[in-house]
Amino acid sequence: RGILLGSGFVGGEGLLGVGIALVAVAKSRRPDGIGTEWLGSEAAAMLFGAAAFAVFIAWFFRMVKGKD
């Protein structure tokens, strides 16, 4: 089950990357992105990203190990 979930995340990320590339080609420029201004500083954005990643890893670990 964990392998299937991980494969889905990898496949979904690949499809999202292709979609972003198609938008960039259609507009003939790079996408703007969401930016970091809404968090105040770049350091806060990095901490927010690291915390979100840690929460995701903890959830993924519980999902995979909790089923045994």
PDB file of C-alpha atoms in Angstrom:
ATOM      1  CA  ARG A   1       0.000   0.000   0.000  1.00  0.00           C
ATOM      2  CA  GLY A   2       2.844   2.397   0.775  1.00  0.00           C
ATOM      3  CA  ILE A   3       4.476   1.694  -2.567  1.00  0.00           C
ATOM      4  CA  LEU A   4       1.226   2.455  -4.364  1.00  0.00           C
ATOM      5  CA  LEU A   5       0.802   5.709  -2.437  1.00  0.00           C
ATOM      6  CA  GLY A   6       4.396   6.758  -3.103  1.00  0.00           C
ATOM      7  CA  SER A   7       4.059   5.899  -6.785  1.00  0.00           C
ATOM      8  CA  GLY A   8       0.931   8.023  -6.961  1.00  0.00           C
ATOM      9  CA  PHE A   9       2.765  10.985  -5.459  1.00  0.00           C
ATOM     10  CA  VAL A  10       5.637  10.626  -7.932  1.00  0.00           C
ATOM     11  CA  GLY A  11       3.277  10.246 -10.891  1.00  0.00           C
ATOM     12  CA  GLY A  12       1.145  13.181  -9.765  1.00  0.00           C
ATOM     13  CA  GLU A  13       4.190  15.384  -9.390  1.00  0.00           C
ATOM     14  CA  GLY A  14       5.328  14.436 -12.886  1.00  0.00           C
ATOM     15  CA  LEU A  15       1.951  15.300 -14.370  1.00  0.00           C
ATOM     16  CA  LEU A  16       1.912  18.612 -12.508  1.00  0.00           C
ATOM     17  CA  GLY A  17       5.372  19.429 -13.877  1.00  0.00           C
ATOM     18  CA  VAL A  18       4.207  18.728 -17.419  1.00  0.00           C
ATOM     19  CA  GLY A  19       1.162  20.936 -16.850  1.00  0.00           C
ATOM     20  CA  ILE A  20       3.301  23.815 -15.579  1.00  0.00           C
ATOM     21  CA  ALA A  21       5.637  23.416 -18.564  1.00  0.00           C
ATOM     22  CA  LEU A  22       2.672  23.552 -20.955  1.00  0.00           C
ATOM     23  CA  VAL A  23       1.451  26.782 -19.345  1.00  0.00           C
ATOM     24  CA  ALA A  24       4.960  28.266 -19.587  1.00  0.00           C
ATOM     25  CA  VAL A  25       5.194  27.369 -23.282  1.00  0.00           C
ATOM     26  CA  ALA A  26       1.702  28.703 -24.005  1.00  0.00           C
ATOM     27  CA  LYS A  27       2.491  32.038 -22.321  1.00  0.00           C
ATOM     28  CA  SER A  28       6.068  32.147 -23.694  1.00  0.00           C
ATOM     29  CA  ARG A  29       7.442  32.971 -20.234  1.00  0.00           C
ATOM     30  CA  ARG A  30       8.167  31.394 -16.884  1.00  0.00           C
ATOM     31  CA  PRO A  31       5.252  30.997 -14.437  1.00  0.00           C
ATOM     32  CA  ASP A  32       5.186  33.576 -11.637  1.00  0.00           C
ATOM     33  CA  GLY A  33       4.707  31.056  -8.834  1.00  0.00           C
ATOM     34  CA  ILE A  34       3.076  31.816  -5.511  1.00  0.00           C
ATOM     35  CA  GLY A  35       5.943  33.830  -4.064  1.00  0.00           C
ATOM     36  CA  THR A  36       7.008  34.164  -0.449  1.00  0.00           C
ATOM     37  CA  GLU A  37       5.780  37.679   0.318  1.00  0.00           C
ATOM     38  CA  TRP A  38       2.663  36.400   2.102  1.00  0.00           C
ATOM     39  CA  LEU A  39       4.871  34.855   4.821  1.00  0.00           C
ATOM     40  CA  GLY A  40       6.853  38.014   5.484  1.00  0.00           C
ATOM     41  CA  SER A  41      10.427  36.915   4.862  1.00  0.00           C
ATOM     42  CA  GLU A  42      12.301  34.263   2.936  1.00  0.00           C
ATOM     43  CA  ALA A  43      13.454  32.662   6.209  1.00  0.00           C
ATOM     44  CA  ALA A  44       9.839  32.269   7.335  1.00  0.00           C
ATOM     45  CA  ALA A  45       8.979  30.698   3.982  1.00  0.00           C
ATOM     46  CA  MET A  46      11.846  28.207   4.373  1.00  0.00           C
ATOM     47  CA  LEU A  47      10.729  27.301   7.905  1.00  0.00           C
ATOM     48  CA  PHE A  48       7.132  26.915   6.745  1.00  0.00           C
ATOM     49  CA  GLY A  49       8.240  24.626   3.914  1.00  0.00           C
ATOM     50  CA  ALA A  50      10.399  22.532   6.242  1.00  0.00           C
ATOM     51  CA  ALA A  51       7.543  22.208   8.749  1.00  0.00           C
ATOM     52  CA  ALA A  52       5.088  21.204   6.019  1.00  0.00           C
ATOM     53  CA  PHE A  53       7.574  18.609   4.763  1.00  0.00           C
ATOM     54  CA  ALA A  54       8.037  17.216   8.292  1.00  0.00           C
ATOM     55  CA  VAL A  55       4.263  16.928   8.750  1.00  0.00           C
ATOM     56  CA  PHE A  56       3.974  15.137   5.413  1.00  0.00           C
ATOM     57  CA  ILE A  57       6.770  12.692   6.301  1.00  0.00           C
ATOM     58  CA  ALA A  58       5.195  11.965   9.709  1.00  0.00           C
ATOM     59  CA  TRP A  59       1.801  11.363   8.091  1.00  0.00           C
ATOM     60  CA  PHE A  60       3.324   9.142   5.418  1.00  0.00           C
ATOM     61  CA  PHE A  61       5.286   7.139   8.011  1.00  0.00           C
ATOM     62  CA  ARG A  62       2.158   6.617  10.154  1.00  0.00           C
ATOM     63  CA  MET A  63       0.161   5.629   7.099  1.00  0.00           C
ATOM     64  CA  VAL A  64       2.665   2.979   6.032  1.00  0.00           C
ATOM     65  CA  LYS A  65       3.743   1.627   9.442  1.00  0.00           C
ATOM     66  CA  GLY A  66       0.340   1.826  11.133  1.00  0.00           C
ATOM     67  CA  LYS A  67      -1.192  -0.836   8.890  1.00  0.00           C
ATOM     68  CA  ASP A  68       1.054  -3.701  10.093  1.00  0.00           C
TER      69      ASP A  68
END
